[in-house]
């Protein structure tokens, strides 16, 4: 009798392992299936904050030099990220298809660092279900769909701003954009990014989870644009 009990327990444990493996497999298929996602996040990075933080860290790598050299940048595209309603996919093809250099160079006006462009393709573009050219065309269309408020294009002096005030400025400049479709992120003191949620056809849409990750500071610093 004890032997039968032991065998039964063994079989039950095997069943649990197999059921867990099936559940994990189902989750993995969702995570790794290009094109199977719910919406995009267009992430716009405030370049002066990135450069100031990099300088404080003593980071003078090639990517930093490309973005923080002589040319002035305000908001630049960090990426266009496929998202689930909860969580997000990443690195959906390993190894990822190699991004053609001519496509990379064509994006430098919006994403001013080659390493950033290659990384965004590997980490996020491979999850979009689009080919490399179509994915970066989608980034360009998404960026064109968002108007940067006039007061931030040539910011010549440091500006302290409340995240809500920044969101309001974007909403005013972009008809159809609501406060449930935009969030502001920050570091310990500076504005980091403005993130805007878009449907797969690049229309503004709400995204509660992205909004929950927003900056909770009352005010953030926007360093000025070089030469602005």
PDB file of C-alpha atoms in Angstrom:
ATOM      1  CA  UNK A   1       0.000   0.000   0.000  1.00  0.00           C
ATOM      2  CA  UNK A   2       2.725   2.570   0.836  1.00  0.00           C
ATOM      3  CA  UNK A   3       4.316   1.771  -2.509  1.00  0.00           C
ATOM      4  CA  UNK A   4       1.052   2.605  -4.316  1.00  0.00           C
ATOM      5  CA  UNK A   5       0.800   5.888  -2.416  1.00  0.00           C
ATOM      6  CA  UNK A   6       4.374   6.772  -3.420  1.00  0.00           C
ATOM      7  CA  UNK A   7       3.663   5.977  -7.068  1.00  0.00           C
ATOM      8  CA  UNK A   8       0.476   8.030  -6.980  1.00  0.00           C
ATOM      9  CA  UNK A   9       2.291  11.012  -5.514  1.00  0.00           C
ATOM     10  CA  UNK A  10       4.988  10.647  -8.156  1.00  0.00           C
ATOM     11  CA  UNK A  11       2.410  10.595 -10.947  1.00  0.00           C
ATOM     12  CA  UNK A  12       0.629  13.626  -9.499  1.00  0.00           C
ATOM     13  CA  UNK A  13       3.912  15.550  -9.316  1.00  0.00           C
ATOM     14  CA  UNK A  14       4.659  14.661 -12.942  1.00  0.00           C
ATOM     15  CA  UNK A  15       1.192  15.924 -13.928  1.00  0.00           C
ATOM     16  CA  UNK A  16       1.833  19.237 -12.182  1.00  0.00           C
ATOM     17  CA  UNK A  17       5.189  19.611 -13.941  1.00  0.00           C
ATOM     18  CA  UNK A  18       3.658  18.867 -17.336  1.00  0.00           C
ATOM     19  CA  UNK A  19       0.735  21.236 -16.790  1.00  0.00           C
ATOM     20  CA  UNK A  20       3.166  23.943 -15.733  1.00  0.00           C
ATOM     21  CA  UNK A  21       5.238  23.330 -18.837  1.00  0.00           C
ATOM     22  CA  UNK A  22       2.152  23.613 -21.039  1.00  0.00           C
ATOM     23  CA  UNK A  23       1.166  26.899 -19.359  1.00  0.00           C
ATOM     24  CA  UNK A  24       4.689  28.246 -19.752  1.00  0.00           C
ATOM     25  CA  UNK A  25       4.723  27.173 -23.377  1.00  0.00           C
ATOM     26  CA  UNK A  26       1.441  28.975 -24.032  1.00  0.00           C
ATOM     27  CA  UNK A  27       2.813  32.093 -22.389  1.00  0.00           C
ATOM     28  CA  UNK A  28       6.034  31.829 -24.392  1.00  0.00           C
ATOM     29  CA  UNK A  29       4.084  31.590 -27.634  1.00  0.00           C
ATOM     30  CA  UNK A  30       2.305  34.817 -26.720  1.00  0.00           C
ATOM     31  CA  UNK A  31       5.539  36.512 -25.712  1.00  0.00           C
ATOM     32  CA  UNK A  32       7.501  35.478 -28.761  1.00  0.00           C
ATOM     33  CA  UNK A  33       4.916  35.741 -31.523  1.00  0.00           C
ATOM     34  CA  UNK A  34       5.732  38.754 -33.744  1.00  0.00           C
ATOM     35  CA  UNK A  35       2.676  40.871 -34.450  1.00  0.00           C
ATOM     36  CA  UNK A  36       0.630  39.530 -31.534  1.00  0.00           C
ATOM     37  CA  UNK A  37       0.262  42.595 -29.349  1.00  0.00           C
ATOM     38  CA  UNK A  38      -2.407  45.123 -28.455  1.00  0.00           C
ATOM     39  CA  UNK A  39      -1.034  48.617 -29.069  1.00  0.00           C
ATOM     40  CA  UNK A  40       2.111  50.726 -29.458  1.00  0.00           C
ATOM     41  CA  UNK A  41       3.850  53.203 -27.186  1.00  0.00           C
ATOM     42  CA  UNK A  42       5.685  56.014 -28.939  1.00  0.00           C
ATOM     43  CA  UNK A  43       8.425  57.097 -26.561  1.00  0.00           C
ATOM     44  CA  UNK A  44       9.809  60.612 -27.018  1.00  0.00           C
ATOM     45  CA  UNK A  45      12.974  61.290 -25.039  1.00  0.00           C
ATOM     46  CA  UNK A  46      13.928  64.798 -23.915  1.00  0.00           C
ATOM     47  CA  UNK A  47      17.446  64.784 -25.362  1.00  0.00           C
ATOM     48  CA  UNK A  48      18.931  67.537 -23.130  1.00  0.00           C
ATOM     49  CA  UNK A  49      18.073  65.456 -20.035  1.00  0.00           C
ATOM     50  CA  UNK A  50      19.716  62.378 -21.539  1.00  0.00           C
ATOM     51  CA  UNK A  51      22.865  64.333 -22.361  1.00  0.00           C
ATOM     52  CA  UNK A  52      23.061  66.033 -18.980  1.00  0.00           C
ATOM     53  CA  UNK A  53      22.658  62.728 -17.142  1.00  0.00           C
ATOM     54  CA  UNK A  54      25.252  61.059 -19.390  1.00  0.00           C
ATOM     55  CA  UNK A  55      27.706  63.876 -18.654  1.00  0.00           C
ATOM     56  CA  UNK A  56      27.192  63.460 -14.905  1.00  0.00           C
ATOM     57  CA  UNK A  57      27.902  59.728 -15.223  1.00  0.00           C
ATOM     58  CA  UNK A  58      31.015  60.392 -17.296  1.00  0.00           C
ATOM     59  CA  UNK A  59      29.485  58.446 -20.164  1.00  0.00           C
ATOM     60  CA  UNK A  60      31.168  59.615 -23.367  1.00  0.00           C
ATOM     61  CA  UNK A  61      30.466  56.628 -25.590  1.00  0.00           C
ATOM     62  CA  UNK A  62      29.814  56.803 -29.309  1.00  0.00           C
ATOM     63  CA  UNK A  63      26.061  56.806 -28.858  1.00  0.00           C
ATOM     64  CA  UNK A  64      26.261  59.706 -26.427  1.00  0.00           C
ATOM     65  CA  UNK A  65      28.594  61.630 -28.730  1.00  0.00           C
ATOM     66  CA  UNK A  66      26.200  61.168 -31.657  1.00  0.00           C
ATOM     67  CA  UNK A  67      23.254  62.609 -29.745  1.00  0.00           C
ATOM     68  CA  UNK A  68      25.076  65.095 -27.514  1.00  0.00           C
ATOM     69  CA  UNK A  69      27.531  66.668 -29.954  1.00  0.00           C
ATOM     70  CA  UNK A  70      27.105  69.972 -31.700  1.00  0.00           C
ATOM     71  CA  UNK A  71      23.636  69.504 -33.180  1.00  0.00           C
ATOM     72  CA  UNK A  72      20.769  70.665 -30.951  1.00  0.00           C
ATOM     73  CA  UNK A  73      17.998  68.171 -30.229  1.00  0.00           C
ATOM     74  CA  UNK A  74      14.802  68.594 -28.245  1.00  0.00           C
ATOM     75  CA  UNK A  75      12.451  65.591 -28.240  1.00  0.00           C
ATOM     76  CA  UNK A  76      13.889  62.606 -30.110  1.00  0.00           C
ATOM     77  CA  UNK A  77      12.317  59.221 -30.742  1.00  0.00           C
ATOM     78  CA  UNK A  78      13.413  56.584 -28.260  1.00  0.00           C
ATOM     79  CA  UNK A  79      11.241  53.923 -29.833  1.00  0.00           C
ATOM     80  CA  UNK A  80       7.894  52.553 -30.946  1.00  0.00           C
ATOM     81  CA  UNK A  81       7.149  49.684 -28.588  1.00  0.00           C
ATOM     82  CA  UNK A  82       4.579  46.907 -29.062  1.00  0.00           C
ATOM     83  CA  UNK A  83       2.622  46.431 -25.823  1.00  0.00           C
ATOM     84  CA  UNK A  84       0.119  44.057 -24.257  1.00  0.00           C
ATOM     85  CA  UNK A  85      -2.661  45.439 -22.082  1.00  0.00           C
ATOM     86  CA  UNK A  86      -0.440  44.119 -19.287  1.00  0.00           C
ATOM     87  CA  UNK A  87       3.268  43.856 -19.970  1.00  0.00           C
ATOM     88  CA  UNK A  88       5.065  43.822 -23.289  1.00  0.00           C
ATOM     89  CA  UNK A  89       6.983  41.526 -25.639  1.00  0.00           C
ATOM     90  CA  UNK A  90      10.667  41.951 -26.426  1.00  0.00           C
ATOM     91  CA  UNK A  91      13.361  40.262 -28.527  1.00  0.00           C
ATOM     92  CA  UNK A  92      10.770  38.252 -30.445  1.00  0.00           C
ATOM     93  CA  UNK A  93      13.326  36.804 -32.890  1.00  0.00           C
ATOM     94  CA  UNK A  94      16.651  35.412 -31.691  1.00  0.00           C
ATOM     95  CA  UNK A  95      18.851  36.060 -33.470  1.00  0.00           C
ATOM     96  CA  UNK A  96      17.060  39.034 -34.941  1.00  0.00           C
ATOM     97  CA  UNK A  97      17.287  39.691 -38.686  1.00  0.00           C
ATOM     98  CA  UNK A  98      20.203  42.037 -39.295  1.00  0.00           C
ATOM     99  CA  UNK A  99      19.033  45.613 -39.877  1.00  0.00           C
ATOM    100  CA  UNK A 100      20.265  47.057 -43.160  1.00  0.00           C
ATOM    101  CA  UNK A 101      22.680  49.937 -42.680  1.00  0.00           C
ATOM    102  CA  UNK A 102      20.878  52.185 -45.166  1.00  0.00           C
ATOM    103  CA  UNK A 103      17.663  51.878 -43.121  1.00  0.00           C
ATOM    104  CA  UNK A 104      19.590  52.770 -39.973  1.00  0.00           C
ATOM    105  CA  UNK A 105      21.106  55.881 -41.540  1.00  0.00           C
ATOM    106  CA  UNK A 106      17.701  56.968 -42.865  1.00  0.00           C
ATOM    107  CA  UNK A 107      16.424  57.222 -39.271  1.00  0.00           C
ATOM    108  CA  UNK A 108      19.190  59.351 -37.788  1.00  0.00           C
ATOM    109  CA  UNK A 109      17.133  62.538 -38.094  1.00  0.00           C
ATOM    110  CA  UNK A 110      14.605  61.125 -35.599  1.00  0.00           C
ATOM    111  CA  UNK A 111      16.768  58.730 -33.572  1.00  0.00           C
ATOM    112  CA  UNK A 112      20.237  60.326 -33.484  1.00  0.00           C
ATOM    113  CA  UNK A 113      22.363  57.326 -32.451  1.00  0.00           C
ATOM    114  CA  UNK A 114      23.089  54.234 -34.577  1.00  0.00           C
ATOM    115  CA  UNK A 115      23.277  51.968 -31.518  1.00  0.00           C
ATOM    116  CA  UNK A 116      19.815  53.073 -30.401  1.00  0.00           C
ATOM    117  CA  UNK A 117      18.318  52.277 -33.811  1.00  0.00           C
ATOM    118  CA  UNK A 118      19.871  48.810 -33.973  1.00  0.00           C
ATOM    119  CA  UNK A 119      18.772  48.063 -30.400  1.00  0.00           C
ATOM    120  CA  UNK A 120      15.203  49.222 -31.014  1.00  0.00           C
ATOM    121  CA  UNK A 121      14.938  46.904 -34.008  1.00  0.00           C
ATOM    122  CA  UNK A 122      16.293  43.916 -32.084  1.00  0.00           C
ATOM    123  CA  UNK A 123      14.240  44.489 -28.932  1.00  0.00           C
ATOM    124  CA  UNK A 124      10.983  45.982 -30.209  1.00  0.00           C
ATOM    125  CA  UNK A 125      10.866  45.966 -34.004  1.00  0.00           C
ATOM    126  CA  UNK A 126      11.075  42.178 -34.161  1.00  0.00           C
ATOM    127  CA  UNK A 127       7.868  42.026 -32.095  1.00  0.00           C
ATOM    128  CA  UNK A 128       5.896  44.262 -34.441  1.00  0.00           C
ATOM    129  CA  UNK A 129       5.274  41.626 -37.103  1.00  0.00           C
ATOM    130  CA  UNK A 130       6.588  44.126 -39.683  1.00  0.00           C
ATOM    131  CA  UNK A 131       9.644  43.906 -41.873  1.00  0.00           C
ATOM    132  CA  UNK A 132      12.517  46.228 -41.035  1.00  0.00           C
ATOM    133  CA  UNK A 133      11.608  48.902 -43.578  1.00  0.00           C
ATOM    134  CA  UNK A 134       7.905  48.846 -42.680  1.00  0.00           C
ATOM    135  CA  UNK A 135       8.683  49.069 -38.954  1.00  0.00           C
ATOM    136  CA  UNK A 136      10.816  52.167 -39.312  1.00  0.00           C
ATOM    137  CA  UNK A 137       8.254  53.684 -41.670  1.00  0.00           C
ATOM    138  CA  UNK A 138       5.731  53.123 -38.855  1.00  0.00           C
ATOM    139  CA  UNK A 139       8.036  54.981 -36.460  1.00  0.00           C
ATOM    140  CA  UNK A 140       8.228  57.906 -38.880  1.00  0.00           C
ATOM    141  CA  UNK A 141       4.426  57.947 -39.304  1.00  0.00           C
ATOM    142  CA  UNK A 142       3.875  57.743 -35.548  1.00  0.00           C
ATOM    143  CA  UNK A 143       6.256  60.620 -34.936  1.00  0.00           C
ATOM    144  CA  UNK A 144       4.575  62.681 -37.668  1.00  0.00           C
ATOM    145  CA  UNK A 145       1.206  62.066 -35.983  1.00  0.00           C
ATOM    146  CA  UNK A 146       2.370  63.818 -32.800  1.00  0.00           C
ATOM    147  CA  UNK A 147       2.883  67.577 -32.700  1.00  0.00           C
ATOM    148  CA  UNK A 148       5.419  68.863 -30.191  1.00  0.00           C
ATOM    149  CA  UNK A 149       4.075  71.922 -28.345  1.00  0.00           C
ATOM    150  CA  UNK A 150       5.713  75.057 -29.707  1.00  0.00           C
ATOM    151  CA  UNK A 151       7.181  76.139 -26.386  1.00  0.00           C
ATOM    152  CA  UNK A 152       9.417  73.046 -26.198  1.00  0.00           C
ATOM    153  CA  UNK A 153      10.934  73.146 -29.672  1.00  0.00           C
ATOM    154  CA  UNK A 154      13.602  75.776 -28.962  1.00  0.00           C
ATOM    155  CA  UNK A 155      13.834  75.825 -25.180  1.00  0.00           C
ATOM    156  CA  UNK A 156      16.667  78.271 -24.535  1.00  0.00           C
ATOM    157  CA  UNK A 157      16.586  78.344 -20.718  1.00  0.00           C
ATOM    158  CA  UNK A 158      16.122  75.627 -18.079  1.00  0.00           C
ATOM    159  CA  UNK A 159      12.429  75.142 -17.398  1.00  0.00           C
ATOM    160  CA  UNK A 160      10.733  73.647 -14.354  1.00  0.00           C
ATOM    161  CA  UNK A 161       7.406  72.128 -15.240  1.00  0.00           C
ATOM    162  CA  UNK A 162       4.766  69.972 -13.578  1.00  0.00           C
ATOM    163  CA  UNK A 163       4.216  66.635 -15.399  1.00  0.00           C
ATOM    164  CA  UNK A 164       0.478  67.444 -15.614  1.00  0.00           C
ATOM    165  CA  UNK A 165       1.316  70.777 -17.239  1.00  0.00           C
ATOM    166  CA  UNK A 166       3.453  69.007 -19.832  1.00  0.00           C
ATOM    167  CA  UNK A 167       0.689  66.504 -20.570  1.00  0.00           C
ATOM    168  CA  UNK A 168      -1.816  69.336 -20.931  1.00  0.00           C
ATOM    169  CA  UNK A 169       0.431  71.101 -23.448  1.00  0.00           C
ATOM    170  CA  UNK A 170       0.650  67.942 -25.581  1.00  0.00           C
ATOM    171  CA  UNK A 171      -3.098  67.353 -25.350  1.00  0.00           C
ATOM    172  CA  UNK A 172      -3.798  70.930 -26.440  1.00  0.00           C
ATOM    173  CA  UNK A 173      -1.435  70.593 -29.409  1.00  0.00           C
ATOM    174  CA  UNK A 174      -2.844  67.202 -30.496  1.00  0.00           C
ATOM    175  CA  UNK A 175      -6.614  66.977 -31.027  1.00  0.00           C
ATOM    176  CA  UNK A 176      -7.875  63.538 -30.026  1.00  0.00           C
ATOM    177  CA  UNK A 177      -5.127  62.935 -27.469  1.00  0.00           C
ATOM    178  CA  UNK A 178      -6.459  62.434 -23.927  1.00  0.00           C
ATOM    179  CA  UNK A 179      -4.756  62.315 -20.546  1.00  0.00           C
ATOM    180  CA  UNK A 180      -5.346  58.542 -20.439  1.00  0.00           C
ATOM    181  CA  UNK A 181      -3.203  58.117 -23.572  1.00  0.00           C
ATOM    182  CA  UNK A 182      -0.096  59.983 -22.429  1.00  0.00           C
ATOM    183  CA  UNK A 183       2.346  59.704 -19.553  1.00  0.00           C
ATOM    184  CA  UNK A 184       5.475  61.553 -18.489  1.00  0.00           C
ATOM    185  CA  UNK A 185       8.508  59.784 -16.996  1.00  0.00           C
ATOM    186  CA  UNK A 186      11.352  61.315 -15.028  1.00  0.00           C
ATOM    187  CA  UNK A 187      14.526  60.512 -13.141  1.00  0.00           C
ATOM    188  CA  UNK A 188      15.314  61.939  -9.707  1.00  0.00           C
ATOM    189  CA  UNK A 189      14.973  65.522 -10.959  1.00  0.00           C
ATOM    190  CA  UNK A 190      14.701  65.770 -14.758  1.00  0.00           C
ATOM    191  CA  UNK A 191      12.099  65.048 -17.395  1.00  0.00           C
ATOM    192  CA  UNK A 192      13.004  61.790 -19.123  1.00  0.00           C
ATOM    193  CA  UNK A 193      10.309  60.972 -21.675  1.00  0.00           C
ATOM    194  CA  UNK A 194       6.822  61.629 -22.924  1.00  0.00           C
ATOM    195  CA  UNK A 195       5.080  58.359 -23.843  1.00  0.00           C
ATOM    196  CA  UNK A 196       2.039  58.324 -26.078  1.00  0.00           C
ATOM    197  CA  UNK A 197      -0.150  55.282 -26.697  1.00  0.00           C
ATOM    198  CA  UNK A 198      -1.253  54.476 -30.221  1.00  0.00           C
ATOM    199  CA  UNK A 199      -3.370  51.770 -31.777  1.00  0.00           C
ATOM    200  CA  UNK A 200      -1.861  49.470 -34.381  1.00  0.00           C
ATOM    201  CA  UNK A 201      -3.087  51.904 -37.033  1.00  0.00           C
ATOM    202  CA  UNK A 202      -1.374  54.749 -35.125  1.00  0.00           C
ATOM    203  CA  UNK A 203      -4.419  56.463 -33.643  1.00  0.00           C
ATOM    204  CA  UNK A 204      -4.349  57.815 -30.082  1.00  0.00           C
ATOM    205  CA  UNK A 205      -5.761  55.328 -27.562  1.00  0.00           C
ATOM    206  CA  UNK A 206      -5.917  54.991 -23.788  1.00  0.00           C
ATOM    207  CA  UNK A 207      -3.460  52.800 -21.878  1.00  0.00           C
ATOM    208  CA  UNK A 208      -4.028  52.545 -18.160  1.00  0.00           C
ATOM    209  CA  UNK A 209      -0.921  50.503 -17.356  1.00  0.00           C
ATOM    210  CA  UNK A 210       1.417  52.994 -19.073  1.00  0.00           C
ATOM    211  CA  UNK A 211      -0.273  55.832 -17.212  1.00  0.00           C
ATOM    212  CA  UNK A 212       0.311  54.032 -13.889  1.00  0.00           C
ATOM    213  CA  UNK A 213       4.082  54.104 -14.513  1.00  0.00           C
ATOM    214  CA  UNK A 214       4.123  57.905 -14.889  1.00  0.00           C
ATOM    215  CA  UNK A 215       6.364  60.331 -13.000  1.00  0.00           C
ATOM    216  CA  UNK A 216       4.979  61.110  -9.522  1.00  0.00           C
ATOM    217  CA  UNK A 217       7.054  64.225  -8.870  1.00  0.00           C
ATOM    218  CA  UNK A 218       5.309  67.568  -8.511  1.00  0.00           C
ATOM    219  CA  UNK A 219       7.799  69.240 -10.837  1.00  0.00           C
ATOM    220  CA  UNK A 220      10.645  68.199 -13.146  1.00  0.00           C
ATOM    221  CA  UNK A 221      13.509  70.083 -14.736  1.00  0.00           C
ATOM    222  CA  UNK A 222      13.833  70.420 -18.497  1.00  0.00           C
ATOM    223  CA  UNK A 223      17.443  71.352 -19.347  1.00  0.00           C
ATOM    224  CA  UNK A 224      17.622  73.698 -22.363  1.00  0.00           C
ATOM    225  CA  UNK A 225      18.257  72.691 -25.943  1.00  0.00           C
ATOM    226  CA  UNK A 226      21.859  73.400 -26.957  1.00  0.00           C
ATOM    227  CA  UNK A 227      21.874  76.590 -28.986  1.00  0.00           C
ATOM    228  CA  UNK A 228      18.132  76.917 -28.525  1.00  0.00           C
TER     229      UNK A 228
END
